[in-house]
CSV table of N, CA and C in Angstrom, one decimal:
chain,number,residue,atom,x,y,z
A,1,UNK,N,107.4,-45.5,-116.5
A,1,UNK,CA,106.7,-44.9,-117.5
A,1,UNK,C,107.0,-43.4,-117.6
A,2,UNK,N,107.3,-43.1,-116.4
A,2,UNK,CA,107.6,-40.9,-116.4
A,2,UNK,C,108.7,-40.7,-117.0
A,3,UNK,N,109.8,-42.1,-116.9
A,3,UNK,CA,110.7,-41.8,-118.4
A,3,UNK,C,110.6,-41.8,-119.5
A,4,UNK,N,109.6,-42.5,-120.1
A,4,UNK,CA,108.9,-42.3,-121.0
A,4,UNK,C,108.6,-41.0,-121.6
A,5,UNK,N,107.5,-40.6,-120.7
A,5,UNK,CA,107.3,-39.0,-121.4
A,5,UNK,C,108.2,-38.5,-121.4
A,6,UNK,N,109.5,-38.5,-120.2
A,6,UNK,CA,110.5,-37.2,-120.2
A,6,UNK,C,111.3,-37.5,-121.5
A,7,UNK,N,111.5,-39.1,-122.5
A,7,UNK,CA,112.2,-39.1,-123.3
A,7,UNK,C,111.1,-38.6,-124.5
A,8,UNK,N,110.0,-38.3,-124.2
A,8,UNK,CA,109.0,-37.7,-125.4
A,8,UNK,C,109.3,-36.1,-125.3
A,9,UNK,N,109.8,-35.4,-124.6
A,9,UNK,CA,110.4,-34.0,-124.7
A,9,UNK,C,110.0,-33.3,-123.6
A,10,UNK,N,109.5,-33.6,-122.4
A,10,UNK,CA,109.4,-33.2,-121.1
A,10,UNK,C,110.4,-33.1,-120.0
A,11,UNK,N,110.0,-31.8,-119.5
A,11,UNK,CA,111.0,-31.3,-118.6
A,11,UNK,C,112.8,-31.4,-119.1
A,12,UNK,N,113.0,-31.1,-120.8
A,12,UNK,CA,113.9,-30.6,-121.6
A,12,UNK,C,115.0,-29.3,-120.9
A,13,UNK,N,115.5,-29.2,-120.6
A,13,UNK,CA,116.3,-27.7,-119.7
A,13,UNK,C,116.3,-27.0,-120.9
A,14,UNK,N,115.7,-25.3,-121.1
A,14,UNK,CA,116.1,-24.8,-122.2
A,14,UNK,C,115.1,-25.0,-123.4
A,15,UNK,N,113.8,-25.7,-123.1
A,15,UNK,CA,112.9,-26.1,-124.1
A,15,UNK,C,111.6,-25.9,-123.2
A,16,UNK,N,110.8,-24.4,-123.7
A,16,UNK,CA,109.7,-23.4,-123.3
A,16,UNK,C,108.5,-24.5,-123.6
A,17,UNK,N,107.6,-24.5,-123.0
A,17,UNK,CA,106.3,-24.9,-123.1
A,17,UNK,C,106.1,-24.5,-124.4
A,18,UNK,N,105.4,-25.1,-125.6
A,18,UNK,CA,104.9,-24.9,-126.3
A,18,UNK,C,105.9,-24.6,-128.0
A,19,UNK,N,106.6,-24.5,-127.0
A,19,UNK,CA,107.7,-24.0,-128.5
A,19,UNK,C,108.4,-25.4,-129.2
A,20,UNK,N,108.1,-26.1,-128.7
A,20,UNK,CA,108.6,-27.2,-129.3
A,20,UNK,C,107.7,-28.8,-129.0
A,21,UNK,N,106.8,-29.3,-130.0
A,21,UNK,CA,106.2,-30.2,-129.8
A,21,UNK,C,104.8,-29.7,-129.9
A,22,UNK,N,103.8,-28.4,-129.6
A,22,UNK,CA,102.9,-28.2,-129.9
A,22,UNK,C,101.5,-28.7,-129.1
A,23,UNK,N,100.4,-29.5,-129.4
A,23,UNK,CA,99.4,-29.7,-128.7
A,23,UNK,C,99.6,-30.7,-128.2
A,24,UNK,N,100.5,-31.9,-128.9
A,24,UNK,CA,100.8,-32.9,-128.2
A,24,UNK,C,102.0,-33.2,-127.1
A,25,UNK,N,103.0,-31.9,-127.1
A,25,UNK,CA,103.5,-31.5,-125.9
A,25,UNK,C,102.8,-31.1,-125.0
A,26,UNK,N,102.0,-30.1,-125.5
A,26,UNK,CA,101.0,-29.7,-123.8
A,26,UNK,C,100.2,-30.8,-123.5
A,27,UNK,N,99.8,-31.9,-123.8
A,27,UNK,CA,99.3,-33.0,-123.8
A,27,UNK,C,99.8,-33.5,-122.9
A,28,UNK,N,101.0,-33.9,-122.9
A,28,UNK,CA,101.7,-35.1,-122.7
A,28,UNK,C,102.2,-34.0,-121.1
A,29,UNK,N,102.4,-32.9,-121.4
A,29,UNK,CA,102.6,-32.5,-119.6
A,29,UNK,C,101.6,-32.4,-119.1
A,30,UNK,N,99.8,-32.1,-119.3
A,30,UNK,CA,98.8,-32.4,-118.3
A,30,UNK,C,98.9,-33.7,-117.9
A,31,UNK,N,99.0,-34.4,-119.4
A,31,UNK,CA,98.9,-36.1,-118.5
A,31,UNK,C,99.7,-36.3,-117.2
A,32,UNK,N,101.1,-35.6,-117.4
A,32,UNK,CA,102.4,-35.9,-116.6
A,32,UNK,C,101.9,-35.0,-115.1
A,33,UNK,N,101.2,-34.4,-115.2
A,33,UNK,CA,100.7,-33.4,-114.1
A,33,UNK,C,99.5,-34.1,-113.6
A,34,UNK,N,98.4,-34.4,-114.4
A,34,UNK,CA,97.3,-34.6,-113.8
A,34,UNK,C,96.4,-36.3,-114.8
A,35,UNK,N,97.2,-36.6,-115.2
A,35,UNK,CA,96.6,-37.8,-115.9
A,35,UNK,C,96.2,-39.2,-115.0
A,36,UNK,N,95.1,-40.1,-115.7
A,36,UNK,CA,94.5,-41.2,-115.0
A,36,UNK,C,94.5,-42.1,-116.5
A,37,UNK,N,94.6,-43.4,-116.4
A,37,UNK,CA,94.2,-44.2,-116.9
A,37,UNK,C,92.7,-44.8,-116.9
A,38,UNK,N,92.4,-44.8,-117.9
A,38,UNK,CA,91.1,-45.6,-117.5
A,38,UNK,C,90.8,-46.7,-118.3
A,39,UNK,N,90.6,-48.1,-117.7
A,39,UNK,CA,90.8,-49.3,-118.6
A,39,UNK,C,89.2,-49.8,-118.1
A,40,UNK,N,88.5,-50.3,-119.1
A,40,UNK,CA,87.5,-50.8,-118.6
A,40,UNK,C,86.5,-51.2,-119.9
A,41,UNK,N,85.6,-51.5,-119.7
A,41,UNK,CA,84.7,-52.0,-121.0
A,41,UNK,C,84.1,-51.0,-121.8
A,42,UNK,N,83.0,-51.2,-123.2
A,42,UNK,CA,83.2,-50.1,-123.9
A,42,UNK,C,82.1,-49.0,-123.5
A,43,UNK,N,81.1,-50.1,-122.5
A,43,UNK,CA,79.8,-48.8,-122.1
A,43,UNK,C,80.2,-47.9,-120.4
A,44,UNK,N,81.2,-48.1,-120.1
A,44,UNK,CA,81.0,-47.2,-118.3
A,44,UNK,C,82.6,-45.4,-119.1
A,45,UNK,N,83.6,-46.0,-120.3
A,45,UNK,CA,84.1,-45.0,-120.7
A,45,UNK,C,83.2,-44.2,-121.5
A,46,UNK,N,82.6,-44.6,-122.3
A,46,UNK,CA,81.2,-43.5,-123.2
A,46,UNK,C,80.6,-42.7,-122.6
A,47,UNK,N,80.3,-43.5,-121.3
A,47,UNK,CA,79.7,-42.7,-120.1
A,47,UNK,C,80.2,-41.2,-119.7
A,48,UNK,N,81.4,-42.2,-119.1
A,48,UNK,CA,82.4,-40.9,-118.4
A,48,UNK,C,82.8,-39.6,-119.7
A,49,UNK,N,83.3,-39.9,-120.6
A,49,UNK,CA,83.7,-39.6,-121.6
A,49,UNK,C,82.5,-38.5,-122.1
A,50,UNK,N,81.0,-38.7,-121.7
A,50,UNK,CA,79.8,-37.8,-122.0
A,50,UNK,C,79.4,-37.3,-121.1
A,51,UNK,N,80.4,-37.1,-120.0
A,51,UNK,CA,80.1,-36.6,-119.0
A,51,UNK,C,79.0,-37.2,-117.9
A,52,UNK,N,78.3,-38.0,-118.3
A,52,UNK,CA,77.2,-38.8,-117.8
A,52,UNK,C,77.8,-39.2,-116.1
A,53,UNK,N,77.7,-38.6,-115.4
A,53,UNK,CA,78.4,-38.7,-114.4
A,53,UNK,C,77.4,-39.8,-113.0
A,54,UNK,N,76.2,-38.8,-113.2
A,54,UNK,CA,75.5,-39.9,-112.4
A,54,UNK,C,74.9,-41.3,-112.6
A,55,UNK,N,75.0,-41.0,-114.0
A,55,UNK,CA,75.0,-42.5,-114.7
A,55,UNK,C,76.2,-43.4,-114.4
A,56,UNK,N,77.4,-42.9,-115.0
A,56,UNK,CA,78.3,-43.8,-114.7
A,56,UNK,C,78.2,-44.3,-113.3
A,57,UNK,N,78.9,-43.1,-112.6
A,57,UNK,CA,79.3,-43.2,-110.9
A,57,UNK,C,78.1,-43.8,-110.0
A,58,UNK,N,77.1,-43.6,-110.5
A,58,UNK,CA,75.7,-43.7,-109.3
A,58,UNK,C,74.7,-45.2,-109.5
A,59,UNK,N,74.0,-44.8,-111.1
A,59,UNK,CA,73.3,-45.8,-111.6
A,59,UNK,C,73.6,-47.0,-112.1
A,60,UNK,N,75.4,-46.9,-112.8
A,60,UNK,CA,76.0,-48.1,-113.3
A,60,UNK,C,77.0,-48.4,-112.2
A,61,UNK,N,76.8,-48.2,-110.8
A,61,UNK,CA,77.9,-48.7,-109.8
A,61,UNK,C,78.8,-49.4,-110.1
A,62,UNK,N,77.8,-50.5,-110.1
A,62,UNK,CA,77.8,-52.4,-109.7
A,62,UNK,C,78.9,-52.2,-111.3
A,63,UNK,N,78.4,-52.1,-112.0
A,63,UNK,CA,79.1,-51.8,-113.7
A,63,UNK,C,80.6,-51.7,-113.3
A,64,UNK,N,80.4,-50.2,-112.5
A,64,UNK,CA,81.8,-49.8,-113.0
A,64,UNK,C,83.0,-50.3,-111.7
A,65,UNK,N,82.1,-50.6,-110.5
A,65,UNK,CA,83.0,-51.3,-109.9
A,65,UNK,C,83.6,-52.7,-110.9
A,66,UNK,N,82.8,-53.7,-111.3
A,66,UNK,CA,83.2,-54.7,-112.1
A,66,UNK,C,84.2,-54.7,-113.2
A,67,UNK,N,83.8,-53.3,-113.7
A,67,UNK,CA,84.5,-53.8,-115.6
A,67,UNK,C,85.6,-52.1,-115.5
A,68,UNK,N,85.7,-51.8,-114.2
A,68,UNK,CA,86.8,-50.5,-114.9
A,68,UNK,C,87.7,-50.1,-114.0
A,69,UNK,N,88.7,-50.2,-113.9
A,69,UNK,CA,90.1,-49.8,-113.4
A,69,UNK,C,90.3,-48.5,-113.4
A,70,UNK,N,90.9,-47.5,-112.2
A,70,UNK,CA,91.5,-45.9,-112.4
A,70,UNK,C,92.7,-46.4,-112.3
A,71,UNK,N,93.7,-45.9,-113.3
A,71,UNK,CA,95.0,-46.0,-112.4
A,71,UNK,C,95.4,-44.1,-112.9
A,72,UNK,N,95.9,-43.7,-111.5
A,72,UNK,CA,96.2,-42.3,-111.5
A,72,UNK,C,97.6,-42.5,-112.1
A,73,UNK,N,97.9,-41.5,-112.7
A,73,UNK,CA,99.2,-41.3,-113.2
A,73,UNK,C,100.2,-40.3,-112.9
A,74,UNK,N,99.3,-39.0,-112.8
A,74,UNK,CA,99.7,-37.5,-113.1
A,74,UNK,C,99.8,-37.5,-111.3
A,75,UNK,N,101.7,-36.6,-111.2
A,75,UNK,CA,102.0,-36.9,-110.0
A,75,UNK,C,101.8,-35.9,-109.1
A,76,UNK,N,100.9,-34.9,-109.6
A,76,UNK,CA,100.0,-33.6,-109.3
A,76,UNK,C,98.8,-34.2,-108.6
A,77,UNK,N,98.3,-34.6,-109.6
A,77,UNK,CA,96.7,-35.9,-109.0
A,77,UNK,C,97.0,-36.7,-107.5
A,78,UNK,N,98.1,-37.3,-107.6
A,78,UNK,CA,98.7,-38.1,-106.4
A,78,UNK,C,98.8,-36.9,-105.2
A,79,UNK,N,99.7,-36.3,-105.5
A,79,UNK,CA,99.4,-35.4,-104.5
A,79,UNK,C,98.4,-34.6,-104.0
A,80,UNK,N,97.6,-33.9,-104.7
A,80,UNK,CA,96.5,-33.6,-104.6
A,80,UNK,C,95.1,-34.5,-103.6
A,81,UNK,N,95.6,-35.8,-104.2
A,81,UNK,CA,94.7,-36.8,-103.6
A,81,UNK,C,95.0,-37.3,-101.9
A,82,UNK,N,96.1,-36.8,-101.5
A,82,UNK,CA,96.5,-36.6,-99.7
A,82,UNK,C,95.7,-35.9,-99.2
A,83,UNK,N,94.9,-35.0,-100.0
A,83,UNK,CA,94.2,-33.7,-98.9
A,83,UNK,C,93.6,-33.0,-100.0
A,84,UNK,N,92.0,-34.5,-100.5
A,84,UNK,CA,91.6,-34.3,-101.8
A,84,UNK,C,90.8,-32.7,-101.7
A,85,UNK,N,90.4,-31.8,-102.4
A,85,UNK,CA,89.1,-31.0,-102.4
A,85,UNK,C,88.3,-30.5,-103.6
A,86,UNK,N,87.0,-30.2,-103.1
A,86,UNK,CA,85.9,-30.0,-104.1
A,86,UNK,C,86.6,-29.3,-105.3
A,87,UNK,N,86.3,-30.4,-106.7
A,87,UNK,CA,86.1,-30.0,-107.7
A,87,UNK,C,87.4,-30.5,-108.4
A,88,UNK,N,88.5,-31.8,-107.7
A,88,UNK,CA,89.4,-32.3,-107.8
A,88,UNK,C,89.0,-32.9,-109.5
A,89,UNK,N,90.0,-32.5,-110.2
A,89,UNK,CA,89.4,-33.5,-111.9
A,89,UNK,C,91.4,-33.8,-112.3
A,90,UNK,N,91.1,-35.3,-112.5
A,90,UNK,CA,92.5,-35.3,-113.6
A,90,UNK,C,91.5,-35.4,-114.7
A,91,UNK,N,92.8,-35.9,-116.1
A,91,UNK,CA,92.5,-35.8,-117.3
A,91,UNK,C,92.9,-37.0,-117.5
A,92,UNK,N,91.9,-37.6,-118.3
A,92,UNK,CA,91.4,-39.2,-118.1
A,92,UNK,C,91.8,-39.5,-120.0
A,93,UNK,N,92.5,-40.7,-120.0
A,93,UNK,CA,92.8,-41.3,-121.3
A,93,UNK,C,91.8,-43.0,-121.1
A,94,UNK,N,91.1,-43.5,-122.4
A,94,UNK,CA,90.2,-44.3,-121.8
A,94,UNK,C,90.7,-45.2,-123.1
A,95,UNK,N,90.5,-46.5,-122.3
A,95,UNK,CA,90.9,-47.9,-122.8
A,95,UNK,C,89.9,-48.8,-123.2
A,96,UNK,N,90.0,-49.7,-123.6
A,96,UNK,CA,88.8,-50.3,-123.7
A,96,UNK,C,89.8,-51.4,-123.4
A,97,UNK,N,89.4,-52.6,-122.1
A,97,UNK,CA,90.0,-54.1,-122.4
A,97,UNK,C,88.9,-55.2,-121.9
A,98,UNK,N,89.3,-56.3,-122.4
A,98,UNK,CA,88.6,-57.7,-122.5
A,98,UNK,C,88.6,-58.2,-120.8
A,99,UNK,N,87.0,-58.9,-120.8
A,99,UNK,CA,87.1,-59.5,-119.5
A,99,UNK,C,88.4,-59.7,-118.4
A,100,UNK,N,89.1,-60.7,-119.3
A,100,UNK,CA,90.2,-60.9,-119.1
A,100,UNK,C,90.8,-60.7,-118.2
A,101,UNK,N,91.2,-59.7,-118.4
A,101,UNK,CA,92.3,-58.5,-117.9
A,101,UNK,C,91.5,-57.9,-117.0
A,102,UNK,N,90.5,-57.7,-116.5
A,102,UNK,CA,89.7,-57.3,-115.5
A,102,UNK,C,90.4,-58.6,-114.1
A,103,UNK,N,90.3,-59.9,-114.6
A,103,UNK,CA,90.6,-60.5,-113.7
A,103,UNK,C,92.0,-60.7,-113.2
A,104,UNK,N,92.8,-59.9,-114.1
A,104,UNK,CA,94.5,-60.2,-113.9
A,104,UNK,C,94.5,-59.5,-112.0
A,105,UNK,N,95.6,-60.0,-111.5
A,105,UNK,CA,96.2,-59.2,-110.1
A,105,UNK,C,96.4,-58.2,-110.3
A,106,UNK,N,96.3,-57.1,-109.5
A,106,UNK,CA,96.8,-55.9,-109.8
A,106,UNK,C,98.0,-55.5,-110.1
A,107,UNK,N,98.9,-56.0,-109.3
A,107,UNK,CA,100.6,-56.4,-110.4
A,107,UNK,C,100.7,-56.5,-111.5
A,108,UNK,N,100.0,-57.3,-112.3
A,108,UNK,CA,100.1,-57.6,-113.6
A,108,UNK,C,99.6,-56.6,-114.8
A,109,UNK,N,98.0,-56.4,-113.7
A,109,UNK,CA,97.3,-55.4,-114.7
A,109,UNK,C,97.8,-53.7,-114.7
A,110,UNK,N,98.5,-53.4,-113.6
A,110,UNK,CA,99.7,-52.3,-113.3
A,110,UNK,C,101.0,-52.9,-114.9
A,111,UNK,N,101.3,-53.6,-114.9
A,111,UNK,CA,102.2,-53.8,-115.6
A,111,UNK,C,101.6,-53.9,-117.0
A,112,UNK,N,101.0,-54.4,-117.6
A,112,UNK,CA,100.3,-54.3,-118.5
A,112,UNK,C,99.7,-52.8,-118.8
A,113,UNK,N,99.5,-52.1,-118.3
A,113,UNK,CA,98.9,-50.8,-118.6
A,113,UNK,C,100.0,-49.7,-118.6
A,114,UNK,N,101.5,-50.3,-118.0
A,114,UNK,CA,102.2,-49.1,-118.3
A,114,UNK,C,102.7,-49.5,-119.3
A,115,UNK,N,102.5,-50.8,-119.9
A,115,UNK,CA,103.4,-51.6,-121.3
A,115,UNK,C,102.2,-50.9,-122.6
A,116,UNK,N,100.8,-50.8,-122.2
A,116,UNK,CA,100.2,-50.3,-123.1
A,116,UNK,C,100.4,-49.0,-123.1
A,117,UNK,N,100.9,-48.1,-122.2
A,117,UNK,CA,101.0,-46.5,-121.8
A,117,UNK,C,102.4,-46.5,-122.5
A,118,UNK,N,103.2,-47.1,-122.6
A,118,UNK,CA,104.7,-47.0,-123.4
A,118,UNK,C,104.2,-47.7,-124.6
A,119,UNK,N,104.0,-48.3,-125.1
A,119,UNK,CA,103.8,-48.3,-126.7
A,119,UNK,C,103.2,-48.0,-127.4
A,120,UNK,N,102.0,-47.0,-126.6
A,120,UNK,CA,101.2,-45.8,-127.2
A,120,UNK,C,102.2,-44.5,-127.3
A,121,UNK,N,103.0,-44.3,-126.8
A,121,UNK,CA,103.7,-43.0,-126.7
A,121,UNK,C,104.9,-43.2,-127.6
A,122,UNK,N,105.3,-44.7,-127.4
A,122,UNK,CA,106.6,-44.7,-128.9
A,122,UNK,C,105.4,-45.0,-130.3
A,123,UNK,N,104.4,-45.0,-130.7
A,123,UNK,CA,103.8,-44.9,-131.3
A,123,UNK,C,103.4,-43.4,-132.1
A,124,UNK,N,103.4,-43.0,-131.0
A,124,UNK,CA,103.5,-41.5,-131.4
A,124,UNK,C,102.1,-40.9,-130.4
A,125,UNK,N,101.0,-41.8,-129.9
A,125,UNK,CA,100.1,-41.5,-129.6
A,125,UNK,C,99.1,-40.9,-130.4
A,126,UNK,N,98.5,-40.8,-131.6
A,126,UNK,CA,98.3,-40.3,-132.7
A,126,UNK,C,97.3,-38.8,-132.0
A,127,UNK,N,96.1,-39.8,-131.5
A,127,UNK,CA,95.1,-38.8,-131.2
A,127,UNK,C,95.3,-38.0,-129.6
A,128,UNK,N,96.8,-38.0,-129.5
A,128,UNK,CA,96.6,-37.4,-128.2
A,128,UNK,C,96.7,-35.6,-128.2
A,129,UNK,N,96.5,-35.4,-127.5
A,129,UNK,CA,96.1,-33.5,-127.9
A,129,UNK,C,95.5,-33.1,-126.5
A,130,UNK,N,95.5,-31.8,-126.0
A,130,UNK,CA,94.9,-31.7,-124.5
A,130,UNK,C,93.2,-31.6,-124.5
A,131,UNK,N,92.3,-31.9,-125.9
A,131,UNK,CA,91.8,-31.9,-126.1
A,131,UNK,C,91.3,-33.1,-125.8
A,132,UNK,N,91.8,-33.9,-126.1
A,132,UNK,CA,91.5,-35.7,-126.6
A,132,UNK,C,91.7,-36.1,-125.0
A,133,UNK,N,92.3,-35.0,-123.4
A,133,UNK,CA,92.1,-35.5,-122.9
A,133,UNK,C,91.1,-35.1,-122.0
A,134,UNK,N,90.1,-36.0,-121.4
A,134,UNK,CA,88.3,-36.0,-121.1
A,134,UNK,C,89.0,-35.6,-118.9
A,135,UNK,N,88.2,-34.7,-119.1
A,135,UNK,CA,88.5,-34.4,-117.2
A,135,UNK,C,87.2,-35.8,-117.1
A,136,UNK,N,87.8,-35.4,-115.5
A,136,UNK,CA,87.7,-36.8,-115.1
A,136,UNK,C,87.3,-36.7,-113.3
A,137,UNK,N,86.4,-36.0,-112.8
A,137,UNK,CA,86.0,-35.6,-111.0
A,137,UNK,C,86.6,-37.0,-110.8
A,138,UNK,N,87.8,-36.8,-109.6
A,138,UNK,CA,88.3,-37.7,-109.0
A,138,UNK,C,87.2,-38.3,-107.7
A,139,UNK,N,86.8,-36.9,-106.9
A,139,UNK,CA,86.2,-37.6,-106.4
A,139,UNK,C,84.8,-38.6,-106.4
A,140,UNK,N,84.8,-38.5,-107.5
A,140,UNK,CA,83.1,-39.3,-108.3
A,140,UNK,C,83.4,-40.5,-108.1
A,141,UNK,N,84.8,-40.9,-108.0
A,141,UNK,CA,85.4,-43.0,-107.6
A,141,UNK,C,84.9,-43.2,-106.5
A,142,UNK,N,84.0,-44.1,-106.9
A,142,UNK,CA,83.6,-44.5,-105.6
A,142,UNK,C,84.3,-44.9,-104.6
A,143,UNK,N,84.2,-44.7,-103.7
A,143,UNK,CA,85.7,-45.1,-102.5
A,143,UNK,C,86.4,-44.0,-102.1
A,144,UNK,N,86.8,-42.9,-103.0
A,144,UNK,CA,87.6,-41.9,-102.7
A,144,UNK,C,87.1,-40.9,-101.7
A,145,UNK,N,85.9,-40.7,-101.3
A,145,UNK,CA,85.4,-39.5,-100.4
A,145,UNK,C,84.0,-40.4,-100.4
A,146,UNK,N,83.6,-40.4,-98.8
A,146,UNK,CA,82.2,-40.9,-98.2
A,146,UNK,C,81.1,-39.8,-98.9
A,147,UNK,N,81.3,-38.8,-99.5
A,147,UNK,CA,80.1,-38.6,-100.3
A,147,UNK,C,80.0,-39.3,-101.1
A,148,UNK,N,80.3,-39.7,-101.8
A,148,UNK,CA,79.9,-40.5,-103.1
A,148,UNK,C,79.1,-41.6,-102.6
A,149,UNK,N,79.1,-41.6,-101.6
A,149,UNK,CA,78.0,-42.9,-101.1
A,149,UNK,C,76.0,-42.8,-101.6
A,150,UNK,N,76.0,-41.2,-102.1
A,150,UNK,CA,75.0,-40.9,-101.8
A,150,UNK,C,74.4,-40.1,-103.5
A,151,UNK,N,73.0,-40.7,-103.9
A,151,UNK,CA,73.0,-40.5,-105.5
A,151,UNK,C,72.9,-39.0,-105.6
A,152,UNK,N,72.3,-38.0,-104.8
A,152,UNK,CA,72.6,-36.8,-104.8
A,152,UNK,C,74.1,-35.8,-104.9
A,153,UNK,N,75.1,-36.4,-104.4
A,153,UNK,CA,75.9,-35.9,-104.6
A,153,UNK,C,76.6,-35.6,-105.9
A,154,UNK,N,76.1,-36.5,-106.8
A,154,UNK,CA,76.2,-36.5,-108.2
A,154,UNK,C,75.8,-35.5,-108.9
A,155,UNK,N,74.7,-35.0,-108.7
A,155,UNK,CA,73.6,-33.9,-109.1
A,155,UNK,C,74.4,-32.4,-109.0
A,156,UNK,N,75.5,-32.1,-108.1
A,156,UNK,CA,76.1,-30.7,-108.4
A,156,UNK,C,77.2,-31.0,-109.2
A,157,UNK,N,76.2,-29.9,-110.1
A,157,UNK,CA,76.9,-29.1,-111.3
A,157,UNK,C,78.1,-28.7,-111.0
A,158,UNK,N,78.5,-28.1,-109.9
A,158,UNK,CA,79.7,-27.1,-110.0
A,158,UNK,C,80.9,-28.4,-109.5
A,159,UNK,N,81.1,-29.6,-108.9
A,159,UNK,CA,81.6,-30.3,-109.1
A,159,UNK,C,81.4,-31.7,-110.6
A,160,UNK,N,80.1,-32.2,-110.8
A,160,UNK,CA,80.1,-33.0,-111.9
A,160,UNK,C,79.5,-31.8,-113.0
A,161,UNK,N,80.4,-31.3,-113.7
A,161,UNK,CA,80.0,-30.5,-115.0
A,161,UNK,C,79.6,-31.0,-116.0
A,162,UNK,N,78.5,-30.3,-116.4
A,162,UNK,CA,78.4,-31.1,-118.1
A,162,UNK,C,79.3,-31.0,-119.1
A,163,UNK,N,79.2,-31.4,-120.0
A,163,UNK,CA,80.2,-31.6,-121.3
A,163,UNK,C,79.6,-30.2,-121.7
A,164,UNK,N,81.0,-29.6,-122.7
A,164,UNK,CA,80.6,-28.6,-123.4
A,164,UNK,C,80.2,-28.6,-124.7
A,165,UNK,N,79.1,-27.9,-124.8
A,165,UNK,CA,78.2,-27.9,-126.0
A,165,UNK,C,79.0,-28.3,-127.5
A,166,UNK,N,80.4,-27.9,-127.4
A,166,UNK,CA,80.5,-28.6,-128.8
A,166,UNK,C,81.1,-30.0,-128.4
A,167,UNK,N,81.1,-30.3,-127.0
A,167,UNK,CA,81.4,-31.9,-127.2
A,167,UNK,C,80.1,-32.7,-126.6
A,168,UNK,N,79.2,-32.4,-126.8
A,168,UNK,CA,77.9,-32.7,-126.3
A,168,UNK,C,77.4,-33.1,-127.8
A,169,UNK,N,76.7,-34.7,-127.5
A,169,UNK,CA,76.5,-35.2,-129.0
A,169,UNK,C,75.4,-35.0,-129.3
């Protein structure tokens, strides 16, 4: 899939950030730096996506263990996540898929999501923009850091932020 973006105009020799390609180039290198997939059903993304953080992560657990997949992308994120720290965020693109595919092997559902991640990008990606992509506290995944074990830890602001007032509905 990273050839993908690089044949969408990344890491070009000779071709300046911004001078060629616009919001959907700066787009497409956060993803490439710090992007996550998110596949899952249509109420635990709305969540995340409204910043609802202790909702998602705390109150709808059981939910989002069940119906939602992270897959990290951005090979900043990866690294970052060896020697995670406070206030870790990729930038989350969100899916919506059918039961289904919840149940696939992880092989498959790995393959299937870079086959959806490549035919969104030869598509053109319409609505992608660095806007269009929603930060995402890594460490809020359950599993990633033994705090998250605990409904409090959800409650700081300075790691779970609210949404900003003009994307606050």
């Amino acid at each position: 899939m990273r050839r993908g973006l690089r044949g969408e105009g990344l890491g070009r020799a000779g071709d300046p950030v911004g001078r060629r390609g616009g919001r959907r180039r700066d787009a497409l290198t956060q993803f490439d730096e710090c992007g996550i997939v998110v596949s899952a059903d249509a109420e635990i993304p709305d969540l995340l996506a409204a910043h609802a953080w202790e909702q998602a992560f705390w109150r709808r657990r059981a939910r989002l263990r069940a119906t939602t997949r992270f897959l990290v992308f951005g090979h900043g994120s990866w690294d970052q996540l060896r020697a995670p720290f406070f206030g870790l965020c990729a930038k989350a693109v969100y899916r919506r898929v059918e039961p289904g595919w919840l149940a696939l092997p992880a092989p498959e559902a790995l393959a299937e999501t870079d086959a959806w991640l490549a035919a969104q990008l030869r598509a053109g990606f319409p609505s992608l923009s660095p806007r269009s992509l929603s930060p995402l506290p890594l460490l809020g995944i359950p599993g990633v850091t033994a705090d998250s074990e605990h409904a409090e830890y959800y409650r700081d602001p300075r790691q779970f932020r609210p949404a900003p007032r003009a994307r606050r509905a």
